[in-house]
Amino acid sequence: MLSGTGRTPRILVVGSGWRFLSGISYYTCRLSNALHDRYEVGAILMRRLLPARLYPGRDRVGRSLTDLRYDPDVRVFDGVDWWAVPSLLRAVRFLRRFSPDVLVLQWWTGAVLHSYLVLALAARKRGIRVIVEFHEVQDTGEARHRWAARYVRRCIRPLLRRTDGVVVHSRFDQVALAEAYDLGAVPAEVALHGPFDHHLPDRPVREPGDDVCRLLFFGTIRPYKGLEDLVEAFADLGPNYHLTVVGETWEGWTGPGRMIEESPVRDRIEFVNRYVADAEVNEFFAHADVVVLPYRRSSASGPLHIAMSHGLPVVVTAVGGLVEAAEHYSGTVFVAAAAPGELREAIVRAAGLAGRRHADPSSWGRTVDAYARLLTRIGVAQDPPVDSATSSNQTLPLLSPDLR
């Protein structure tokens, strides 16, 4: 209940829409649906993030690739375009009509900064609290461009001055955020990433008695993803290993693709070089024995959470927030980053964990608990008693996801 009013608090979530589909699109939907279990929730979607020709996945913009849907009782405004007029003005009117107690801004790219600042100004003018949930300080591709990095560093400060609370996915991110921006006494909560269990298939598709260990790399192919380390390590594995690489190339990072084509074991590598629809995601993970994520850096990983929802062994580098995300998962084998030899050995160890389902420790209930604590700290709501011990796989998403 909202303190002193006797009504349930209203939360308005702002994040990526479906047109420029990414892991944040999935996350925004799953978070909104999870919060709806306890609060009144609305959502504003960022519809057109930037001119499509500038987007790495420009060829699929606007295509229907997901079956995930918002709960019918979550009011959705879809959405805001990068050129703002008239969509941003309509979003402000939607905010006023919905009249939330809290505005929650999903942060992952500087492309939304000008829109977020307008929404935050409109919210604060009406006494609405503002929370920013950081998926990372800034997108790595943007940060490589001096002008983009400078724009975010300078223009995010007016937004942060109007921020009442911050949510991050790990203590690692909390430290990184504090180093990047002086947030002073702004309350912060760590909310571990909830499960991506909307990618579960209806039936098992593996053939019994198959002695081939099938490895899966899934996600966008970018400089920090470390796919080249996996391709090198895989060449030294025996003939009973097969590798499937599924991902869309971003930032012109074509080196791993060339390595695959030139690999001496090319006949044991399947390369699906595109962003795949949800139904295909289900099949790729259902066919896999081990998921390998050799990131060289990362704050969070949607593919990691899809793998854990499937109960698969996962080889993941001990970098960034991935340690906290996977440290309590029995199927995890951690490995050092940028070390193909150690990666090969870790894959062999993980193969020994295949053949049984590992329990996913993540939970959207715990994510909502973290939000409840933060709302209490910023004076919005009493922290209600909850039982968060429920298995993550008992949280049923609506079916009709780096973060790829």
Short mmCIF file of C-alpha atoms in Angstrom, two decimals:
data_model
loop_
_atom_site.label_atom_id
_atom_site.label_comp_id
_atom_site.label_asym_id
_atom_site.label_seq_id
_atom_site.Cartn_x
_atom_site.Cartn_y
_atom_site.Cartn_z
CA MET A 1 0.00 0.00 0.00
CA LEU A 2 1.08 3.58 -0.57
CA SER A 3 2.06 4.96 2.80
CA GLY A 4 -0.81 6.97 4.28
CA THR A 5 -3.23 6.54 1.35
CA GLY A 6 -4.48 2.95 1.56
CA ARG A 7 -3.95 2.29 -2.13
CA THR A 8 -1.50 0.19 -4.10
CA PRO A 9 1.44 2.18 -5.51
CA ARG A 10 1.54 2.79 -9.25
CA ILE A 11 4.76 2.17 -11.17
CA LEU A 12 5.43 3.30 -14.73
CA VAL A 13 8.27 1.36 -16.40
CA VAL A 14 10.08 2.87 -19.40
CA GLY A 15 12.26 0.67 -21.61
CA SER A 16 12.92 -0.83 -25.00
CA GLY A 17 9.98 -1.75 -27.22
CA TRP A 18 9.59 -4.57 -29.72
CA ARG A 19 10.51 -2.72 -32.94
CA PHE A 20 14.26 -2.57 -32.13
CA LEU A 21 14.17 -5.97 -30.44
CA SER A 22 16.92 -6.72 -27.91
CA GLY A 23 17.40 -8.32 -24.53
CA ILE A 24 16.22 -5.07 -22.90
CA SER A 25 12.90 -5.48 -24.75
CA TYR A 26 12.42 -8.85 -23.08
CA TYR A 27 13.62 -7.56 -19.72
CA THR A 28 11.29 -4.54 -19.76
CA CYS A 29 8.31 -6.81 -20.43
CA ARG A 30 9.26 -9.44 -17.83
CA LEU A 31 9.96 -6.79 -15.16
CA SER A 32 6.65 -5.03 -15.84
CA ASN A 33 4.71 -8.30 -15.59
CA ALA A 34 6.56 -9.27 -12.40
CA LEU A 35 5.93 -5.89 -10.74
CA HIS A 36 2.25 -6.23 -11.71
CA ASP A 37 1.94 -9.10 -9.24
CA ARG A 38 2.25 -6.54 -6.42
CA TYR A 39 1.66 -3.07 -7.90
CA GLU A 40 -0.39 -1.24 -10.52
CA VAL A 41 1.93 -1.06 -13.53
CA GLY A 42 2.10 0.80 -16.81
CA ALA A 43 4.80 0.86 -19.47
CA ILE A 44 6.15 3.37 -21.97
CA LEU A 45 8.11 1.71 -24.77
CA MET A 46 10.94 3.33 -26.70
CA ARG A 47 9.70 2.46 -30.19
CA ARG A 48 12.27 3.85 -32.64
CA LEU A 49 15.59 4.23 -30.84
CA LEU A 50 17.56 5.87 -33.65
CA PRO A 51 17.59 6.05 -37.46
CA ALA A 52 17.32 2.42 -38.56
CA ARG A 53 20.34 2.74 -40.89
CA LEU A 54 22.53 3.33 -37.80
CA TYR A 55 21.32 0.23 -35.97
CA PRO A 56 23.50 -2.92 -36.20
CA GLY A 57 20.40 -5.09 -36.68
CA ARG A 58 18.86 -2.76 -39.28
CA ASP A 59 17.68 -5.61 -41.53
CA ARG A 60 15.28 -7.00 -38.90
CA VAL A 61 13.91 -3.74 -37.45
CA GLY A 62 10.14 -4.00 -37.16
CA ARG A 63 9.96 -7.75 -37.77
CA SER A 64 7.83 -9.84 -35.41
CA LEU A 65 10.33 -12.18 -33.72
CA THR A 66 8.93 -12.64 -30.22
CA ASP A 67 5.86 -14.27 -28.69
CA LEU A 68 6.24 -12.53 -25.31
CA ARG A 69 3.39 -10.20 -24.33
CA TYR A 70 2.60 -7.72 -21.59
CA ASP A 71 -0.03 -8.72 -19.05
CA PRO A 72 -3.41 -7.43 -20.31
CA ASP A 73 -3.75 -5.35 -17.12
CA VAL A 74 -0.43 -3.53 -17.74
CA ARG A 75 -1.28 -0.34 -19.62
CA VAL A 76 1.22 0.12 -22.44
CA PHE A 77 2.09 3.18 -24.52
CA ASP A 78 3.97 2.14 -27.68
CA GLY A 79 5.81 4.32 -28.04
CA VAL A 80 8.46 7.04 -28.26
CA ASP A 81 10.49 7.80 -31.40
CA TRP A 82 13.99 9.29 -31.42
CA TRP A 83 12.81 12.51 -33.14
CA ALA A 84 10.40 13.04 -30.20
CA VAL A 85 7.59 15.03 -31.83
CA PRO A 86 4.79 14.18 -31.38
CA SER A 87 5.47 10.79 -29.72
CA LEU A 88 7.30 12.13 -26.67
CA LEU A 89 4.55 14.69 -26.02
CA ARG A 90 2.02 11.86 -26.16
CA ALA A 91 4.14 9.84 -23.74
CA VAL A 92 4.10 12.75 -21.28
CA ARG A 93 0.30 12.87 -21.56
CA PHE A 94 0.19 9.11 -20.94
CA LEU A 95 2.34 9.63 -17.83
CA ARG A 96 -0.01 12.32 -16.55
CA ARG A 97 -3.10 10.18 -17.15
CA PHE A 98 -1.57 7.10 -15.52
CA SER A 99 -0.39 9.27 -12.60
CA PRO A 100 2.26 6.91 -11.22
CA ASP A 101 3.95 7.21 -7.87
CA VAL A 102 7.24 6.04 -9.39
CA LEU A 103 8.81 6.31 -12.83
CA VAL A 104 11.32 3.49 -13.55
CA LEU A 105 13.74 4.18 -16.41
CA GLN A 106 15.64 1.24 -17.93
CA TRP A 107 19.10 2.53 -18.85
CA TRP A 108 21.26 0.82 -21.48
CA THR A 109 21.97 3.29 -24.28
CA GLY A 110 22.54 7.01 -24.77
CA ALA A 111 20.00 6.96 -27.62
CA VAL A 112 17.18 7.30 -25.07
CA LEU A 113 18.80 10.00 -22.92
CA HIS A 114 16.95 13.04 -24.29
CA SER A 115 13.59 11.25 -24.00
CA TYR A 116 14.33 10.04 -20.48
CA LEU A 117 15.29 13.55 -19.36
CA VAL A 118 11.97 14.95 -20.61
CA LEU A 119 10.01 12.18 -18.88
CA ALA A 120 11.96 12.65 -15.65
CA LEU A 121 11.35 16.42 -15.71
CA ALA A 122 7.63 15.84 -16.28
CA ALA A 123 7.55 13.30 -13.45
CA ARG A 124 9.38 15.43 -10.91
CA LYS A 125 7.15 18.40 -11.72
CA ARG A 126 4.21 16.27 -10.53
CA GLY A 127 6.01 14.93 -7.43
CA ILE A 128 6.65 11.50 -8.97
CA ARG A 129 9.75 9.66 -7.73
CA VAL A 130 12.29 8.61 -10.38
CA ILE A 131 14.27 5.35 -10.33
CA VAL A 132 16.94 4.48 -12.90
CA GLU A 133 17.77 0.80 -13.43
CA PHE A 134 21.24 0.50 -14.92
CA HIS A 135 21.95 -2.51 -17.13
CA GLU A 136 25.41 -1.03 -17.75
CA VAL A 137 27.00 2.39 -17.42
CA GLN A 138 27.02 2.79 -21.21
CA ASP A 139 26.76 0.46 -24.19
CA THR A 140 30.26 -0.67 -25.13
CA GLY A 141 29.78 0.09 -28.81
CA GLU A 142 28.71 3.66 -28.02
CA ALA A 143 31.54 4.14 -25.54
CA ARG A 144 34.07 3.47 -28.33
CA HIS A 145 32.93 6.67 -30.07
CA ARG A 146 34.34 9.74 -28.34
CA TRP A 147 31.40 11.99 -29.20
CA ALA A 148 28.83 9.48 -27.91
CA ALA A 149 30.76 8.86 -24.70
CA ARG A 150 31.13 12.61 -24.11
CA TYR A 151 27.43 13.23 -24.80
CA VAL A 152 26.33 10.62 -22.26
CA ARG A 153 28.82 11.69 -19.60
CA ARG A 154 27.72 15.30 -19.82
CA CYS A 155 23.99 14.99 -20.45
CA ILE A 156 23.20 12.17 -18.04
CA ARG A 157 24.06 14.35 -15.07
CA PRO A 158 20.81 16.41 -15.23
CA LEU A 159 18.93 13.10 -15.24
CA LEU A 160 20.87 11.73 -12.26
CA ARG A 161 20.26 14.95 -10.30
CA ARG A 162 16.55 14.16 -10.61
CA THR A 163 16.95 10.51 -9.64
CA ASP A 164 15.59 9.34 -6.27
CA GLY A 165 16.89 5.76 -6.43
CA VAL A 166 19.04 3.40 -8.46
CA VAL A 167 18.77 -0.32 -9.26
CA VAL A 168 21.72 -2.42 -10.50
CA HIS A 169 22.11 -6.14 -11.21
CA SER A 170 25.21 -6.82 -9.12
CA ARG A 171 27.59 -5.37 -6.56
CA PHE A 172 30.13 -5.16 -9.40
CA ASP A 173 27.79 -2.83 -11.29
CA GLN A 174 27.18 -0.82 -8.14
CA VAL A 175 30.90 -0.15 -7.82
CA ALA A 176 31.26 0.63 -11.54
CA LEU A 177 28.37 3.08 -11.37
CA ALA A 178 29.82 4.81 -8.31
CA GLU A 179 33.14 5.18 -10.10
CA ALA A 180 31.51 6.66 -13.19
CA TYR A 181 29.11 9.05 -11.47
CA ASP A 182 29.05 10.60 -8.01
CA LEU A 183 25.54 9.72 -6.86
CA GLY A 184 26.15 10.85 -3.31
CA ALA A 185 23.44 9.60 -0.96
CA VAL A 186 21.06 8.36 -3.68
CA PRO A 187 19.68 5.01 -2.41
CA ALA A 188 20.69 1.97 -4.45
CA GLU A 189 19.50 -1.63 -4.46
CA VAL A 190 21.02 -4.71 -6.08
CA ALA A 191 18.31 -6.65 -7.94
CA LEU A 192 19.71 -9.81 -9.49
CA HIS A 193 18.46 -10.45 -13.03
CA GLY A 194 15.27 -12.50 -13.08
CA PRO A 195 14.96 -15.74 -15.09
CA PHE A 196 14.37 -15.78 -18.82
CA ASP A 197 12.19 -18.87 -18.61
CA HIS A 198 9.86 -17.78 -21.41
CA HIS A 199 12.19 -19.66 -23.80
CA LEU A 200 11.33 -23.15 -22.54
CA PRO A 201 10.22 -25.66 -25.22
CA ASP A 202 7.06 -27.74 -24.92
CA ARG A 203 8.95 -31.00 -25.33
CA PRO A 204 12.48 -32.42 -25.16
CA VAL A 205 14.05 -32.70 -28.59
CA ARG A 206 17.34 -34.51 -27.84
CA GLU A 207 17.63 -38.07 -29.08
CA PRO A 208 18.43 -40.58 -26.28
CA GLY A 209 21.77 -42.38 -26.49
CA ASP A 210 23.50 -39.65 -28.52
CA ASP A 211 27.19 -39.52 -27.43
CA VAL A 212 27.97 -36.18 -29.13
CA CYS A 213 28.38 -33.22 -26.77
CA ARG A 214 26.65 -30.25 -28.39
CA LEU A 215 28.02 -26.83 -27.43
CA LEU A 216 26.06 -23.63 -27.96
CA PHE A 217 27.22 -20.02 -28.20
CA PHE A 218 24.21 -17.71 -28.30
CA GLY A 219 23.97 -13.92 -28.56
CA THR A 220 25.09 -10.95 -30.60
CA ILE A 221 28.64 -11.23 -31.92
CA ARG A 222 30.52 -8.22 -30.57
CA PRO A 223 34.14 -7.48 -29.60
CA TYR A 224 33.59 -8.15 -25.88
CA LYS A 225 31.78 -11.49 -26.36
CA GLY A 226 35.01 -13.51 -26.83
CA LEU A 227 33.67 -15.80 -29.56
CA GLU A 228 37.11 -15.97 -31.16
CA ASP A 229 38.43 -17.60 -27.96
CA LEU A 230 35.76 -20.29 -28.21
CA VAL A 231 36.46 -20.99 -31.91
CA GLU A 232 40.16 -21.40 -31.11
CA ALA A 233 39.48 -23.66 -28.11
CA PHE A 234 36.99 -25.78 -30.02
CA ALA A 235 39.56 -26.69 -32.68
CA ASP A 236 41.43 -28.67 -30.00
CA LEU A 237 38.41 -30.66 -28.84
CA GLY A 238 37.78 -34.18 -30.09
CA PRO A 239 35.34 -35.37 -32.79
CA ASN A 240 32.60 -36.08 -30.25
CA TYR A 241 32.05 -32.33 -29.79
CA HIS A 242 29.84 -30.18 -32.01
CA LEU A 243 29.53 -26.38 -31.83
CA THR A 244 26.54 -24.24 -32.82
CA VAL A 245 27.05 -20.47 -32.98
CA VAL A 246 23.85 -18.42 -33.12
CA GLY A 247 24.12 -14.65 -33.27
CA GLU A 248 23.87 -11.44 -35.21
CA THR A 249 27.13 -9.62 -36.04
CA TRP A 250 27.39 -6.13 -34.51
CA GLU A 251 29.97 -3.35 -34.78
CA GLY A 252 31.51 -4.94 -37.87
CA TRP A 253 33.03 -7.71 -35.71
CA THR A 254 33.45 -10.24 -38.53
CA GLY A 255 36.70 -11.83 -37.29
CA PRO A 256 35.01 -14.72 -35.44
CA GLY A 257 32.99 -15.51 -38.57
CA ARG A 258 36.16 -15.71 -40.65
CA MET A 259 37.76 -17.95 -38.02
CA ILE A 260 34.78 -20.30 -38.25
CA GLU A 261 35.03 -20.49 -42.04
CA GLU A 262 38.78 -21.18 -41.85
CA SER A 263 38.63 -23.57 -38.90
CA PRO A 264 40.18 -27.04 -39.50
CA VAL A 265 37.05 -28.50 -37.86
CA ARG A 266 34.55 -26.41 -39.86
CA ASP A 267 32.47 -29.52 -40.54
CA ARG A 268 31.60 -29.69 -36.82
CA ILE A 269 30.53 -26.04 -36.51
CA GLU A 270 27.06 -24.74 -37.38
CA PHE A 271 26.97 -20.96 -37.85
CA VAL A 272 23.57 -19.20 -37.74
CA ASN A 273 24.60 -15.59 -38.33
CA ARG A 274 21.34 -13.74 -37.59
CA TYR A 275 18.94 -12.72 -34.82
CA VAL A 276 16.57 -15.65 -34.38
CA ALA A 277 12.89 -15.75 -33.43
CA ASP A 278 11.69 -17.11 -30.10
CA ALA A 279 10.63 -20.49 -31.48
CA GLU A 280 14.14 -21.04 -32.84
CA VAL A 281 15.67 -19.98 -29.52
CA ASN A 282 13.72 -22.74 -27.83
CA GLU A 283 15.01 -25.34 -30.28
CA PHE A 284 18.67 -24.28 -30.12
CA PHE A 285 18.76 -24.47 -26.33
CA ALA A 286 16.74 -27.69 -26.25
CA HIS A 287 19.31 -29.34 -28.56
CA ALA A 288 22.33 -28.11 -26.54
CA ASP A 289 24.26 -30.02 -23.87
CA VAL A 290 26.50 -27.14 -22.74
CA VAL A 291 26.23 -23.38 -23.25
CA VAL A 292 29.55 -21.53 -23.59
CA LEU A 293 29.76 -17.77 -22.93
CA PRO A 294 33.42 -16.67 -23.16
CA TYR A 295 32.82 -12.94 -22.55
CA ARG A 296 35.82 -10.70 -22.00
CA ARG A 297 33.65 -8.28 -20.02
CA SER A 298 29.98 -8.12 -19.11
CA SER A 299 27.55 -6.63 -16.63
CA ALA A 300 24.75 -9.13 -17.31
CA SER A 301 23.84 -11.76 -19.88
CA GLY A 302 20.43 -12.73 -21.21
CA PRO A 303 21.82 -15.94 -22.79
CA LEU A 304 23.19 -16.95 -19.38
CA HIS A 305 19.71 -16.67 -17.89
CA ILE A 306 18.13 -18.57 -20.78
CA ALA A 307 20.70 -21.35 -20.23
CA MET A 308 19.99 -21.50 -16.49
CA SER A 309 16.23 -21.58 -17.12
CA HIS A 310 16.84 -24.62 -19.34
CA GLY A 311 18.92 -26.21 -16.57
CA LEU A 312 21.95 -26.59 -18.85
CA PRO A 313 25.60 -26.61 -17.79
CA VAL A 314 27.20 -23.29 -18.69
CA VAL A 315 30.84 -22.33 -19.12
CA VAL A 316 31.12 -18.63 -18.37
CA THR A 317 34.04 -16.31 -17.78
CA ALA A 318 34.47 -14.90 -14.27
CA VAL A 319 34.06 -11.27 -15.31
CA GLY A 320 31.86 -8.38 -14.22
CA GLY A 321 28.44 -9.19 -12.86
CA LEU A 322 28.43 -12.73 -14.28
CA VAL A 323 30.02 -14.16 -11.14
CA GLU A 324 27.15 -12.98 -8.93
CA ALA A 325 24.58 -14.07 -11.50
CA ALA A 326 25.85 -17.65 -11.77
CA GLU A 327 27.77 -18.41 -8.56
CA HIS A 328 24.86 -20.29 -6.94
CA TYR A 329 23.96 -22.29 -10.06
CA SER A 330 25.12 -25.91 -9.82
CA GLY A 331 25.71 -26.12 -13.58
CA THR A 332 28.29 -23.30 -13.69
CA VAL A 333 31.92 -23.79 -14.64
CA PHE A 334 33.82 -20.52 -14.32
CA VAL A 335 36.91 -19.83 -16.43
CA ALA A 336 39.34 -16.96 -16.94
CA ALA A 337 38.65 -14.60 -19.85
CA ALA A 338 40.73 -14.59 -23.05
CA ALA A 339 42.31 -17.98 -22.27
CA PRO A 340 41.41 -20.52 -25.00
CA GLY A 341 43.42 -23.33 -23.39
CA GLU A 342 41.64 -22.99 -20.06
CA LEU A 343 38.35 -22.60 -21.89
CA ARG A 344 38.85 -25.96 -23.62
CA GLU A 345 39.47 -27.66 -20.26
CA ALA A 346 36.41 -25.96 -18.75
CA ILE A 347 34.24 -27.25 -21.59
CA VAL A 348 35.40 -30.80 -20.89
CA ARG A 349 34.51 -30.34 -17.20
CA ALA A 350 31.11 -28.92 -18.08
CA ALA A 351 30.39 -31.87 -20.37
CA GLY A 352 30.56 -34.02 -17.26
CA LEU A 353 27.66 -32.01 -15.79
CA ALA A 354 25.40 -32.64 -18.79
CA GLY A 355 22.53 -35.09 -18.72
CA ARG A 356 20.64 -33.67 -15.73
CA ARG A 357 18.63 -30.53 -15.15
CA HIS A 358 20.23 -27.94 -12.87
CA ALA A 359 17.91 -25.76 -10.77
CA ASP A 360 17.79 -22.08 -11.72
CA PRO A 361 18.40 -19.98 -8.59
CA SER A 362 17.11 -16.73 -10.10
CA SER A 363 13.65 -15.39 -9.31
CA TRP A 364 11.51 -12.45 -10.40
CA GLY A 365 10.06 -12.48 -6.89
CA ARG A 366 13.46 -11.49 -5.51
CA THR A 367 13.71 -8.75 -8.13
CA VAL A 368 10.37 -7.34 -6.98
CA ASP A 369 11.53 -7.63 -3.36
CA ALA A 370 14.50 -5.42 -4.21
CA TYR A 371 12.16 -2.86 -5.75
CA ALA A 372 9.93 -3.00 -2.66
CA ARG A 373 12.93 -2.25 -0.44
CA LEU A 374 13.92 0.69 -2.63
CA LEU A 375 10.38 2.09 -2.69
CA THR A 376 10.37 2.01 1.09
CA ARG A 377 13.72 3.81 1.22
CA ILE A 378 12.52 6.61 -1.04
CA GLY A 379 9.27 7.02 0.89
CA VAL A 380 6.81 5.50 -1.58
CA ALA A 381 5.59 2.26 -0.04
CA GLN A 382 5.70 0.07 2.99
CA ASP A 383 7.73 -3.10 2.39
CA PRO A 384 5.05 -5.84 2.38
CA PRO A 385 5.80 -9.32 3.74
CA VAL A 386 6.57 -11.76 0.91
CA ASP A 387 7.80 -15.31 0.42
CA SER A 388 10.57 -15.25 -2.19
CA ALA A 389 11.65 -18.88 -1.80
CA THR A 390 9.54 -19.98 -4.75
CA SER A 391 11.49 -21.60 -7.57
CA SER A 392 12.03 -19.31 -10.53
CA ASN A 393 10.55 -21.87 -12.87
CA GLN A 394 7.21 -21.56 -11.08
CA THR A 395 6.94 -18.00 -12.39
CA LEU A 396 4.90 -18.47 -15.55
CA PRO A 397 5.41 -15.82 -18.25
CA LEU A 398 2.68 -14.86 -20.68
CA LEU A 399 3.30 -16.65 -23.97
CA SER A 400 0.87 -16.05 -26.94
CA PRO A 401 14.40 -12.65 -24.46
CA ASP A 402 22.45 -9.24 -24.07
CA LEU A 403 20.28 -9.49 -23.30
CA ARG A 404 21.40 -11.10 -26.41
#
